[in-house]
Coordinates of C-alpha atoms and ligand atoms in Angstrom, one line a residue:
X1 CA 79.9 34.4 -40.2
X2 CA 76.8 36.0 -38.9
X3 CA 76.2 39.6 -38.7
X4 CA 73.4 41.3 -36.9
X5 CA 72.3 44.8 -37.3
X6 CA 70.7 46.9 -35.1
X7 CA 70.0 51.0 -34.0
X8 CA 71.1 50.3 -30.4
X9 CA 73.0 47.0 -29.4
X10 CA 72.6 46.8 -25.1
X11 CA 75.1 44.4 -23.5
X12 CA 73.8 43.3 -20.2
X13 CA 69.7 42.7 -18.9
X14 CA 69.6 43.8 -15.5
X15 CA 67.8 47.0 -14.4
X16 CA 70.2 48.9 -16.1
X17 CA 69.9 47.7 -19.5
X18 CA 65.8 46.8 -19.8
X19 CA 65.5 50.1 -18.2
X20 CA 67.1 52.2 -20.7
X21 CA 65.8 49.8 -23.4
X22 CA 62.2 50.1 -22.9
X23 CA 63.1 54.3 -22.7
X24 CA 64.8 53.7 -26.3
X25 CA 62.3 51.9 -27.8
X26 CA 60.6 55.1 -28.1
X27 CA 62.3 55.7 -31.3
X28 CA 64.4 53.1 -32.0
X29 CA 65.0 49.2 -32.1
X30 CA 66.9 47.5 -29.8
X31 CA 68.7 44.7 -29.3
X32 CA 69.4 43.3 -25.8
X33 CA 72.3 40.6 -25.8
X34 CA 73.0 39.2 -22.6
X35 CA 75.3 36.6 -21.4
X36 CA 73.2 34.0 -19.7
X37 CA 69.5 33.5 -19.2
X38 CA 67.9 37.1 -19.4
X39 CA 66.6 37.3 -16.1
X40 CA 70.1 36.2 -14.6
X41 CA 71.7 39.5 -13.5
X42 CA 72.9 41.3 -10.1
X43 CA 69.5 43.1 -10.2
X44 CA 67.7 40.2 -9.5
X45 CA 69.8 39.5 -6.2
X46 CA 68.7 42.5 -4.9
X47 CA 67.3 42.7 -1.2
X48 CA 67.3 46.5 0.1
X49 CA 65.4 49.4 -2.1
X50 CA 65.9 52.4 -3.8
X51 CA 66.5 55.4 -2.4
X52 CA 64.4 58.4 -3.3
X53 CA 63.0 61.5 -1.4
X54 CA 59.5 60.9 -0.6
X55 CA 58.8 62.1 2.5
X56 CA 57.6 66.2 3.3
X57 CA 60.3 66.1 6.2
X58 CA 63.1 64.5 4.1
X59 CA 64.6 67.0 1.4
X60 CA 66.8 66.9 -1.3
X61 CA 69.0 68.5 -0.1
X62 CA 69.0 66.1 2.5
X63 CA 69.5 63.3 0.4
X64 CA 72.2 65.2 -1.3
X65 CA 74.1 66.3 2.0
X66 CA 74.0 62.1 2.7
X67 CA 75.5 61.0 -0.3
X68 CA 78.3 63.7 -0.6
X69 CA 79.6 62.9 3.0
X70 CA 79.6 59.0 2.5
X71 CA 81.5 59.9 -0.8
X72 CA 84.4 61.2 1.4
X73 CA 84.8 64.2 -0.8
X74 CA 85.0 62.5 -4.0
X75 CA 81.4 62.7 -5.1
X76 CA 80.4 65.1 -7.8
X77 CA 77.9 67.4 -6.5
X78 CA 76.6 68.3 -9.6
X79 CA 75.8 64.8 -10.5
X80 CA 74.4 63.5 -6.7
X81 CA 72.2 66.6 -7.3
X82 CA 70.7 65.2 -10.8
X83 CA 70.1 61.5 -9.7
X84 CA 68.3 63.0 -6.4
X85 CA 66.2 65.2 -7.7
X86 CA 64.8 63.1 -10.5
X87 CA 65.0 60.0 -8.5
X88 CA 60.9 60.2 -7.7
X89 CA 59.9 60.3 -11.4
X90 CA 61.7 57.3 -12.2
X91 CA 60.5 55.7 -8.9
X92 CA 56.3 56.9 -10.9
X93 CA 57.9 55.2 -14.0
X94 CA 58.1 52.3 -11.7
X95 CA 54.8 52.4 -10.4
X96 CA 53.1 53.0 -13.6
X97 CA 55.4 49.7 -15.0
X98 CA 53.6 48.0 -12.2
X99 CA 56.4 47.6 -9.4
X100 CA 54.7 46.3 -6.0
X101 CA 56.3 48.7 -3.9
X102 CA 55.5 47.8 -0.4
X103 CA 53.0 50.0 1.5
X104 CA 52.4 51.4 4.4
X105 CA 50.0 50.0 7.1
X106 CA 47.1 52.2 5.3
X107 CA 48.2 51.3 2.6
X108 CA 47.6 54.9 0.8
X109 CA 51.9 55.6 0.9
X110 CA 55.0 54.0 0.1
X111 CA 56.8 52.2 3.1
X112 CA 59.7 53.5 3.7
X113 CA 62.7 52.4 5.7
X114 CA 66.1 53.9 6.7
X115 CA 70.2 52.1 6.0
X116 CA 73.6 52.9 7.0
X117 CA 74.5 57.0 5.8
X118 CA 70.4 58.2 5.8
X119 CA 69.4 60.7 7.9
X120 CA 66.2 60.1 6.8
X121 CA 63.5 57.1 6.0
X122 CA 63.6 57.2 2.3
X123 CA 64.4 53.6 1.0
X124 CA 60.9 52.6 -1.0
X125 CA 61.5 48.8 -1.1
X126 CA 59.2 45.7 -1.8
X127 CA 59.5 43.7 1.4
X128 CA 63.3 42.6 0.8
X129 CA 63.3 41.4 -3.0
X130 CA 63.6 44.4 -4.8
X131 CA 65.2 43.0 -7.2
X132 CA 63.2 40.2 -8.5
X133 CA 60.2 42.5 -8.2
X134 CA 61.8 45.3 -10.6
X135 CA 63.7 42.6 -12.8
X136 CA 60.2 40.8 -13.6
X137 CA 57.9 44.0 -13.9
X138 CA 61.2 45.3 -16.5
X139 CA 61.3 41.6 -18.2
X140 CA 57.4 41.5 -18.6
X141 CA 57.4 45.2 -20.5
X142 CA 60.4 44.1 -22.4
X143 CA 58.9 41.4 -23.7
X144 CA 55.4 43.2 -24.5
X145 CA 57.5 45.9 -26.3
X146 CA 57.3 45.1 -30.3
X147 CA 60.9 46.6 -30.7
X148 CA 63.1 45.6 -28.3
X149 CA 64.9 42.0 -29.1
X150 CA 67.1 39.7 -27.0
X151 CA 69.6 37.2 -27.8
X152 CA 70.5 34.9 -24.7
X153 CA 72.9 33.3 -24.0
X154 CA 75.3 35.3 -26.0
X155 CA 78.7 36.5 -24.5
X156 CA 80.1 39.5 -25.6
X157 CA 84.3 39.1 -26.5
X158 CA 85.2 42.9 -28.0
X159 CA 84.1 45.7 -28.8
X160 CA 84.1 46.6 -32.7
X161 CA 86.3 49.5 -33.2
X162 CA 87.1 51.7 -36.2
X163 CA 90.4 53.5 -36.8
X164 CA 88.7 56.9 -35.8
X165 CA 87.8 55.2 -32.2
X166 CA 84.1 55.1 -33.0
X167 CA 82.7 52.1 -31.5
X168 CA 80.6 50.1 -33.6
X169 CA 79.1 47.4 -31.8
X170 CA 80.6 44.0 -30.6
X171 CA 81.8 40.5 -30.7
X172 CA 79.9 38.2 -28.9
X173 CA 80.5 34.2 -28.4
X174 CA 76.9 32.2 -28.8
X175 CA 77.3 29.7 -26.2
X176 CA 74.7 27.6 -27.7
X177 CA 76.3 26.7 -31.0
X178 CA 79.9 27.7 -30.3
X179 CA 80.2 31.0 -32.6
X180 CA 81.4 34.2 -32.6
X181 CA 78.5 36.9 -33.8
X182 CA 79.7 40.1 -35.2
X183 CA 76.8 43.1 -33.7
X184 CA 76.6 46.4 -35.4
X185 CA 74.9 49.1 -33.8
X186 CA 74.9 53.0 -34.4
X187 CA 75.2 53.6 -30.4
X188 CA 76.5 50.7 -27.8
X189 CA 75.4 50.7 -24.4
X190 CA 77.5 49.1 -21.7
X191 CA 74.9 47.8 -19.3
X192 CA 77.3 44.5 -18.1
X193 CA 77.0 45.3 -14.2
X194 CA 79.6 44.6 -11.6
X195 CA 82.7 42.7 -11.2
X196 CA 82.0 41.1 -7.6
X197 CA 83.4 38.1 -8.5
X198 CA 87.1 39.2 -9.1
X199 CA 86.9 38.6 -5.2
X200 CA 86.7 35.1 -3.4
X201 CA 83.7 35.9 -1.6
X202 CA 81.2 38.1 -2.8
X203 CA 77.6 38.9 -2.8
X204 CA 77.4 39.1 -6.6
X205 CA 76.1 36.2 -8.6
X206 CA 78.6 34.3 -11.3
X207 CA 77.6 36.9 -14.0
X208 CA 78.9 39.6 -12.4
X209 CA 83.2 39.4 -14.0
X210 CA 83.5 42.6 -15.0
X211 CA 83.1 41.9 -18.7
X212 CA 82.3 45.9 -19.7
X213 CA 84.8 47.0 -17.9
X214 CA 87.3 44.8 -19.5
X215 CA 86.4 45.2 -23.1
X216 CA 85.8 49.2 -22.9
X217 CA 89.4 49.3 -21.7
X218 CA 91.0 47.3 -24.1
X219 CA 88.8 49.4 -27.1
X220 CA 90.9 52.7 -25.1
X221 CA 87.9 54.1 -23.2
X222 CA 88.7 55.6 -19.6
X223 CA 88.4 53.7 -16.7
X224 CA 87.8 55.7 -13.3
X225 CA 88.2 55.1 -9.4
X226 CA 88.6 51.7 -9.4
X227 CA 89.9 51.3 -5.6
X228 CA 86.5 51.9 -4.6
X229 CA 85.3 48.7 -4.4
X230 CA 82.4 48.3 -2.1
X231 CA 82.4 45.3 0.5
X232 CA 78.8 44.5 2.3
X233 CA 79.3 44.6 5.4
X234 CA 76.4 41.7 6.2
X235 CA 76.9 38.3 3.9
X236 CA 75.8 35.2 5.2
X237 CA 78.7 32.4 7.0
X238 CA 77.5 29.2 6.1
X239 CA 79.8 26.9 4.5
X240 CA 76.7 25.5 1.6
X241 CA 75.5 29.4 1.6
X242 CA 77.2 31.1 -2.0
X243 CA 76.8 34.5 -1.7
X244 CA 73.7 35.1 0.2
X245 CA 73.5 38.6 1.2
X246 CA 71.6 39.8 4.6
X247 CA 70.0 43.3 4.0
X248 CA 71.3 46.4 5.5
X249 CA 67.6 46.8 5.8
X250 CA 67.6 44.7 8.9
X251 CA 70.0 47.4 10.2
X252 CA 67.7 50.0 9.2
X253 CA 64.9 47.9 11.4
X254 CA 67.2 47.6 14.3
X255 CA 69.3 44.6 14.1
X256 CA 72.3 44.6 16.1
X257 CA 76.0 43.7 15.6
X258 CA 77.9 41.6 18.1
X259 CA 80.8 39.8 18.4
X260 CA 81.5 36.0 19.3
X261 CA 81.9 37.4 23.1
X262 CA 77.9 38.5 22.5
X263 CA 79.3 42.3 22.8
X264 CA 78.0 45.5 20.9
X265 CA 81.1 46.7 19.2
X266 CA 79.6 49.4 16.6
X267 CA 79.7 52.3 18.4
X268 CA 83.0 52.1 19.5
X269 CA 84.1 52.7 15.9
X270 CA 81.1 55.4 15.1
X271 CA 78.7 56.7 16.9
X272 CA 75.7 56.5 14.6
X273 CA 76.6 52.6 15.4
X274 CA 74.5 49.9 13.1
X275 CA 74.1 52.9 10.5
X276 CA 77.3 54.2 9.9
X277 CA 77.9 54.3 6.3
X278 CA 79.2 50.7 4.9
X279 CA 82.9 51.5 4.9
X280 CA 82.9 51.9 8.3
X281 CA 80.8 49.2 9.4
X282 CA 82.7 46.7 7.3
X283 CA 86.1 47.8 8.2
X284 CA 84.7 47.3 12.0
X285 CA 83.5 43.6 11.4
X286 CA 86.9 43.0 9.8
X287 CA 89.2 44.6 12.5
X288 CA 86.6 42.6 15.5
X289 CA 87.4 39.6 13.5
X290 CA 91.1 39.9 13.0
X291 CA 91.6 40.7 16.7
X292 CA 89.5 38.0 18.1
X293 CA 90.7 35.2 15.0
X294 CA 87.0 34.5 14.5
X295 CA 85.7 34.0 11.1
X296 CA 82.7 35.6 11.6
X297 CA 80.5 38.0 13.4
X298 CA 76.8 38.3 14.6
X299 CA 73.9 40.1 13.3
X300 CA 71.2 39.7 15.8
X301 CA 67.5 40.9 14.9
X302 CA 65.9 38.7 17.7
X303 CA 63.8 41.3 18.9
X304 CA 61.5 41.1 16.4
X305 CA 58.6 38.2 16.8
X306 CA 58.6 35.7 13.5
X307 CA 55.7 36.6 12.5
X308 CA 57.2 40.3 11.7
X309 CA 60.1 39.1 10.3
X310 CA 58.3 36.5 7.7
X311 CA 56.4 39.7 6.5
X312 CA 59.1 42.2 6.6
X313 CA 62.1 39.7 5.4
X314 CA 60.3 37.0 3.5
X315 CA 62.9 36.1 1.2
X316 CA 65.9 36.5 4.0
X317 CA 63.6 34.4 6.8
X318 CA 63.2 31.2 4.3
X319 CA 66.6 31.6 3.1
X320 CA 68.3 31.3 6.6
X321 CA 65.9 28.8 7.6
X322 CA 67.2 26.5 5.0
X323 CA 70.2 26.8 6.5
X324 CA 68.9 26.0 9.6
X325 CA 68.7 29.6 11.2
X326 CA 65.7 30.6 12.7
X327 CA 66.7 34.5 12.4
X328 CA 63.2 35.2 14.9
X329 CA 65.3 33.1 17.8
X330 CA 68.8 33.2 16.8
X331 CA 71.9 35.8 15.7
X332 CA 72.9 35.7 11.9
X333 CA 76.3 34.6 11.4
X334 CA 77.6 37.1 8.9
X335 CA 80.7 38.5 7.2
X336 CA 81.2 41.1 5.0
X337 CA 81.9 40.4 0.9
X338 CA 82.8 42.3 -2.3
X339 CA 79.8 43.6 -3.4
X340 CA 79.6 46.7 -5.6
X341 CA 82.5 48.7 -7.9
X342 CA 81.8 52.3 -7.3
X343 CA 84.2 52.9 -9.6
X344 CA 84.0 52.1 -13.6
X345 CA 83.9 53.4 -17.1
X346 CA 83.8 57.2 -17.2
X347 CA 80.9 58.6 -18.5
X348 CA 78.8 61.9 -17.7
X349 CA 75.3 61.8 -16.7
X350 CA 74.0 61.0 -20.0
X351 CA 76.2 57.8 -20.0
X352 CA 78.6 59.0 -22.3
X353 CA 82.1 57.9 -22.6
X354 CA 85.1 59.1 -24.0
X355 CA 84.6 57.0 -27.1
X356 CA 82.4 57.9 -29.7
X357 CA 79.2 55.5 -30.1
X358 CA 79.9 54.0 -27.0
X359 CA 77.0 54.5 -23.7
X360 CA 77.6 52.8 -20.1
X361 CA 75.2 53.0 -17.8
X362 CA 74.5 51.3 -14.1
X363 CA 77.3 49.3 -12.3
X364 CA 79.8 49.3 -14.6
X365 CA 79.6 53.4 -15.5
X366 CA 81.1 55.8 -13.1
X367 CA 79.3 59.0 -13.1
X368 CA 80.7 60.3 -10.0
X369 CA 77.7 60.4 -7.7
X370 CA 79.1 57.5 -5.8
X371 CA 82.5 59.0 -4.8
X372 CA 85.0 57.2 -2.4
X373 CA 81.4 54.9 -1.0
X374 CA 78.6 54.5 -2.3
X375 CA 75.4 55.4 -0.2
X376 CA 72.6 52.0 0.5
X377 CA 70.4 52.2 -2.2
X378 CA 71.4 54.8 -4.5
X379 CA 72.6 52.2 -7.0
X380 CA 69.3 51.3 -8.5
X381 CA 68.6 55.1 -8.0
X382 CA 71.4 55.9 -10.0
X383 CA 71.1 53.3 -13.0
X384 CA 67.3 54.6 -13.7
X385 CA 68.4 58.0 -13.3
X386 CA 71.0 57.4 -16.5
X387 CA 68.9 54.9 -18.0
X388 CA 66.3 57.9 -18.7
X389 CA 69.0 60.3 -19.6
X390 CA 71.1 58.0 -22.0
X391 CA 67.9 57.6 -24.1
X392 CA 66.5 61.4 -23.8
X393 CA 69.9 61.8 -25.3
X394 CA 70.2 59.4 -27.8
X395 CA 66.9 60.6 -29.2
X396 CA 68.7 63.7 -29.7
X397 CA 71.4 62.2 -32.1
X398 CA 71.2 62.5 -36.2
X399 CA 70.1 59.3 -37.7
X400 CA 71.8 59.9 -40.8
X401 CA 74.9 58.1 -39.6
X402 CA 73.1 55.1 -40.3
X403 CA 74.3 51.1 -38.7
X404 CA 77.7 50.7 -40.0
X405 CA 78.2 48.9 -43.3
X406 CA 81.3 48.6 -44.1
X407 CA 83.3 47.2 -41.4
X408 CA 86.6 45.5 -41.4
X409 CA 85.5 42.5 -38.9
X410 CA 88.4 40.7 -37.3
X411 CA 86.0 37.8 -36.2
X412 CA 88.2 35.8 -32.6
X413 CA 88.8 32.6 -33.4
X414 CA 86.8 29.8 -31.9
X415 CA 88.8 26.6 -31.5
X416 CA 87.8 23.4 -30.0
X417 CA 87.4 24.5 -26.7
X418 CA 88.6 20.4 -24.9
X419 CA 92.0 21.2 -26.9
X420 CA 92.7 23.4 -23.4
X421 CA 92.4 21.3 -20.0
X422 CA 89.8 23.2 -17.5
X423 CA 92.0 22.7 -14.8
X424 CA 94.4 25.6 -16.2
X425 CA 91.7 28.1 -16.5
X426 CA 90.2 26.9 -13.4
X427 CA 93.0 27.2 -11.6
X428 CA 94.1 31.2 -12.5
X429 CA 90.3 31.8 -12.1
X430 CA 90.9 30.9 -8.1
X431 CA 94.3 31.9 -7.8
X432 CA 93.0 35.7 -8.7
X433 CA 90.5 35.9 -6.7
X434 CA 91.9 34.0 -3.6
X435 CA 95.2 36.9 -4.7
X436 CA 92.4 40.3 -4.5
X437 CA 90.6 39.0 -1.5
X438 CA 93.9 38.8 0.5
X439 CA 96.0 41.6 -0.7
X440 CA 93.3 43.9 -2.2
X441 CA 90.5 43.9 0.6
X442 CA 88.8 45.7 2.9
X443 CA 92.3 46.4 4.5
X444 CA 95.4 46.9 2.6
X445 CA 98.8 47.6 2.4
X446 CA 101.7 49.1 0.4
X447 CA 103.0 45.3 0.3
X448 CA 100.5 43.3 0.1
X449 CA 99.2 45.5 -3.4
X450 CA 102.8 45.2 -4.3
X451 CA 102.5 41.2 -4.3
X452 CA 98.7 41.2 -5.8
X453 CA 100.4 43.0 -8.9
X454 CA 103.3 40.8 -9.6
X455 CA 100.7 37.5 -9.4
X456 CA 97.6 39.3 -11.1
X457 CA 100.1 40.5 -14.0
X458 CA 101.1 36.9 -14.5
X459 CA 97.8 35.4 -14.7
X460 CA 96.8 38.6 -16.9
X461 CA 99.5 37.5 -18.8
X462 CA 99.0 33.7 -18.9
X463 CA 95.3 34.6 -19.7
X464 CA 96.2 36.6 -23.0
X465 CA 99.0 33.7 -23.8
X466 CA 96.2 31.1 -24.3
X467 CA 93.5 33.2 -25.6
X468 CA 95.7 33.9 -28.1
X469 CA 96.7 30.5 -28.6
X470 CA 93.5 28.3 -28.2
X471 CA 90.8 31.0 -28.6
X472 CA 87.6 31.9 -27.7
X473 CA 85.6 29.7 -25.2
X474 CA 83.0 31.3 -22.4
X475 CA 85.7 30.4 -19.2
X476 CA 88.2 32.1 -21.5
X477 CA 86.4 35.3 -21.9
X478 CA 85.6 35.4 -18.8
X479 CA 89.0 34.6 -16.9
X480 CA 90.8 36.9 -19.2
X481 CA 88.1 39.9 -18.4
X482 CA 88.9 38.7 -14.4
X483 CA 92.2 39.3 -14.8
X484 CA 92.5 42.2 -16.7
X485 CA 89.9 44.3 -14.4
X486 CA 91.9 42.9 -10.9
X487 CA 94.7 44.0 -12.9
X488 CA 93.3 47.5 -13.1
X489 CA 91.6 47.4 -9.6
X490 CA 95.5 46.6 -8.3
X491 CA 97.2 49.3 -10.3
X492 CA 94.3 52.2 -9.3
X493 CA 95.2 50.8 -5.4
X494 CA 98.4 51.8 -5.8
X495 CA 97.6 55.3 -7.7
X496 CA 96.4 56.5 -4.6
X497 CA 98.6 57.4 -1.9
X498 CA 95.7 57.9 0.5
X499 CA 93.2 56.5 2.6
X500 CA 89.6 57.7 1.8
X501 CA 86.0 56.2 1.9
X502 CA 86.4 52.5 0.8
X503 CA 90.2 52.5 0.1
X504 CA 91.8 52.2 3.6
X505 CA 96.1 51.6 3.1
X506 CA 97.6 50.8 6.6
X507 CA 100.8 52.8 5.5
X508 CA 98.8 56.0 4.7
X509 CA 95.8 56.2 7.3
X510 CA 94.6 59.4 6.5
X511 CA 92.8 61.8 3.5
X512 CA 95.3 63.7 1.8
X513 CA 93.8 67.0 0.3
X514 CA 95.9 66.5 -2.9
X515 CA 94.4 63.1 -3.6
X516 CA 91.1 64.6 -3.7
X517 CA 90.3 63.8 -7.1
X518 CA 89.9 60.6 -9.6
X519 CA 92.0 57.6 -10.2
X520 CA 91.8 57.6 -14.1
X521 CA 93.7 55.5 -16.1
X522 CA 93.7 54.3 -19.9
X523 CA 95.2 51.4 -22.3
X524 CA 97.3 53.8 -23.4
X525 CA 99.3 54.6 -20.6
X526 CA 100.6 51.4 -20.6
X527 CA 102.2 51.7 -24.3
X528 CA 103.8 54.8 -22.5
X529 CA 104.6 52.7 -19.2
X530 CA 102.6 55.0 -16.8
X531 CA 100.9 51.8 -15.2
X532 CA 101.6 51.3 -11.8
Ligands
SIN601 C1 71.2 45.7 0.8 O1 70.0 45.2 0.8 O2 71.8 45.7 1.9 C2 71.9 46.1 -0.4 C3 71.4 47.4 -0.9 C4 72.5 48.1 -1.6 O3 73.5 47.6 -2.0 O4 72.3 49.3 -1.8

């Protein structure tokens, strides 16, 4: 059995965790494990920017004012006021890491452009691929950096836990030669990302199953405000096209929404139109499409000449091209898709969770700044923001407790993975997400989250019944985590007795005062049957 050893064990190697890593590294060594190739992460999808105050018009305050009113009153102040006012020192960490933000025409300032819920220009971007720009600039440090190590290709199963609820690092499935790794870390940081792909259509690459999520809930850790699940309002229709995402940026530079009849239809459901925060403007799309029984709407951005738009919106010009849309002569055909949980594991803003030796940071942490919606660009914001501030306070902690030594391991069983047919696994694997996307969408109901429970439970349940019985295999980790955190999205659905920001129930249209607060809930309300 092997056994690795290490200060600080990061699961995940998207901006979140080679962020925070390179901050550790300071004064301690790290190990990065990471599920897939290292650069393969949501991060590297990214198309819009980050948000950050930049401007001597813009304010603060500003930014602040934005973020708590497309939270829906759910947004902690305190916390929104943290990430915005140290947002432009991460943004110089950036530049001195070598970032190519993109410029203005002078080229002596940061371009800046606007999306939905911004009163102001503030999103610093590099043309629209953000995220292969920060992932690269992070990857090259990382690997320049003498104590940070990586181990690809390595999915992680469980967390280790000790009977005092210390977490002590994990288990983690090499997919290269088939076996399970024990990791043993003083601190563990959570930096696994999303869980887009618990829905049928989403903008979030295969990664993104909501692995973090899973196992910090099954090790007892609280799970917060899972309802809020953010759908992009602007994903590419094309039946070859998988999850190919069309900026809100474009927005930001004027593109317009129509329907199939060619009419405007954005300001009849808001009046700052194009720019209303995504919850509306998805909710819109949806409702234009379920009146008219189209399967799609159009974003049209015709106004601007090609040449602009190959400079602007390199990466979103070639891409549509490819699919034979020349986006300089022709409307986008778009839909909206699952595309960020601003809900998650509870931490504060220096990551922390409710179990000791256990750190999450980016997608998968909930700090509380995103509220009932998360605000364009204040995710990348938000996961540098706590990147720095889990590592200031990690540099804090005694070192005396040492890496764990003596550890009861239970190492999961690794069976020959052909003894299962794919076809089961495959199957459940569609049948949940095909499930959330129709009953647990944009729009829901008291029924249809009813159903979702009764046929996520079974495929939870199904999903336990053969991990237990043929063991660990990389589809089984994953369908199992898929499960469980649909499972969890379902049941904080039904908590809430509300409609508010990104969790719209037909049966209760409007904010209830009384629900203003979190959707928490824990392993061990189900021992005690408190889950919905
Ligand atoms: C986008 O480019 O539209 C995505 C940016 C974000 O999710 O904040």
């Amino acid at each position: 059995m092997e056994i690795l050893k290490t200060d600080i064990l990061v699961l995940g190697s998207g901006a979140a965790g080679l962020f925070f890593a390179l901050k550790a590294s300071r004064f301690a060594d790290v190990l990065v494990v990471t599920k897939k190739k290292i650069a393969e992460s949501n991060t590297y999808y990214a198309q819009g920017g980050i948000a950050s105050v930049t401007l001597k018009e813009d304010s603060f305050e500003r930014h602040v004012a934005d973020t708590l009113e497309a939270g829906q009153g759910l947004c902690k102040r305190e916390a929104v006021e943290i990430m915005v006012s140290e947002g432009p020192d991460r943004i110089r960490d950036l530049v001195n890491l070598g970032v190519r933000f993109s410029k203005t025409e002078s080229g002596d300032s940061l371009a800046l452009t606007r999306e939905g819920g911004h009163s102001a220009p503030r999103i610093v971007h590099c043309r629209d691929v953000i995220g292969r720009e920060l992932e690269t600039a992070l990857l090259d440090a990382v690997r320049a950096n003498g104590r940070i190590a990586a181990r690809e290709d390595c999915l992680a199963i469980d967390l280790v836990v000790d009977a005092g609820r210390r977490v002590l690092g994990c288990y983690a499935l090499d997919r290269l030669s088939n076996r399970v790794v024990a990791v043993l870390a003083r601190h563990t940081v959570l930096a696994t990302g999303g869980a887009g792909k618990i829905y049928l259509y989403t903008s979030n690459p295969d990664v993104a199953t909501g692995d973090g999520i899973a196992m910090a809930y099954r090790a007892g850790a609280e799970i917060a405000n899972l309802e809020f699940v953010q759908f992009h309002p602007t994903c590419l229709y094309h039946s070859e096209a998988k999850s190919f995402l069309v900026s809100e940026a474009l927005r930001g530079e004027g593109a317009i929404l129509r329907n199939l009849d060619g009419e405007t239809f954005m300001k009849r459901y808001d009046p700052r139109g194009e720019l209303a925060p995504r919850d509306i403007v998805a909710r819109a799309i949806d409702r234009e499409m379920k009146k008219s029984g189209d399967k799609f709407v159009l974003l049209d951005i015709t106004h601007k000449s090609g040449e602009w738009l190959k400079k602007r919106f390199p990466h979103v010009y070639e891409n549509c091209l490819a699919f034979g849309i020349d986006i300089s002569r022709q409307p986008i055909p778009v839909v909206p898709a699952a595309h960020y949980m601003c809900g998650g594991v509870r931490v504060d803003m220096d990551g922390r969770t409710d179990l000791e030796g256990l750190m999450a940071i980016g997608e998968v942490a909930c700090t509380g700044v995103h509220g009932a919606n998360r605000l364009a660009s204040n995710s990348l914001l938000e996961t540098l923001v706590l990147g720095e501030r889990c590592a200031a306070r990690l540099a804090t902690e005694p070192r005396s407790a040492g890496v764990p030594a003596d550890v009861d391991l239970v190492f999961p069983e690794v069976r020959d993975p052909r003894a299962l047919e794919t076809v089961i696994l495959d199957h459940d694997w569609d049948l949940a997400r095909r499930v959330m996307w129709d009953y647990v969408g944009i729009v829901r109901s008291v029924e249809r989250l009813a159903l979702a429970r009764g046929r996520i439970r079974q495929i939870l349940d199904t999903a336990e019944r053969l991990y237990a019985e043929y063991g660990v295999s990389g589809d089984m980790v994953e369908l199992r985590n898929i499960a469980l955190v649909s499972s969890l999205v379902v049941a904080s659905a039904i908590i809430r007795k509300e409609s508010r920001g990104l969790h719209y129930v037909i049966d209760y249209p409007e904010s209830d005062p009384a629900w203003r607060k979190d959707t928490l809930i824990k392993k061990e309300m189900e021992s005690r049957r408190e889950m919905p």
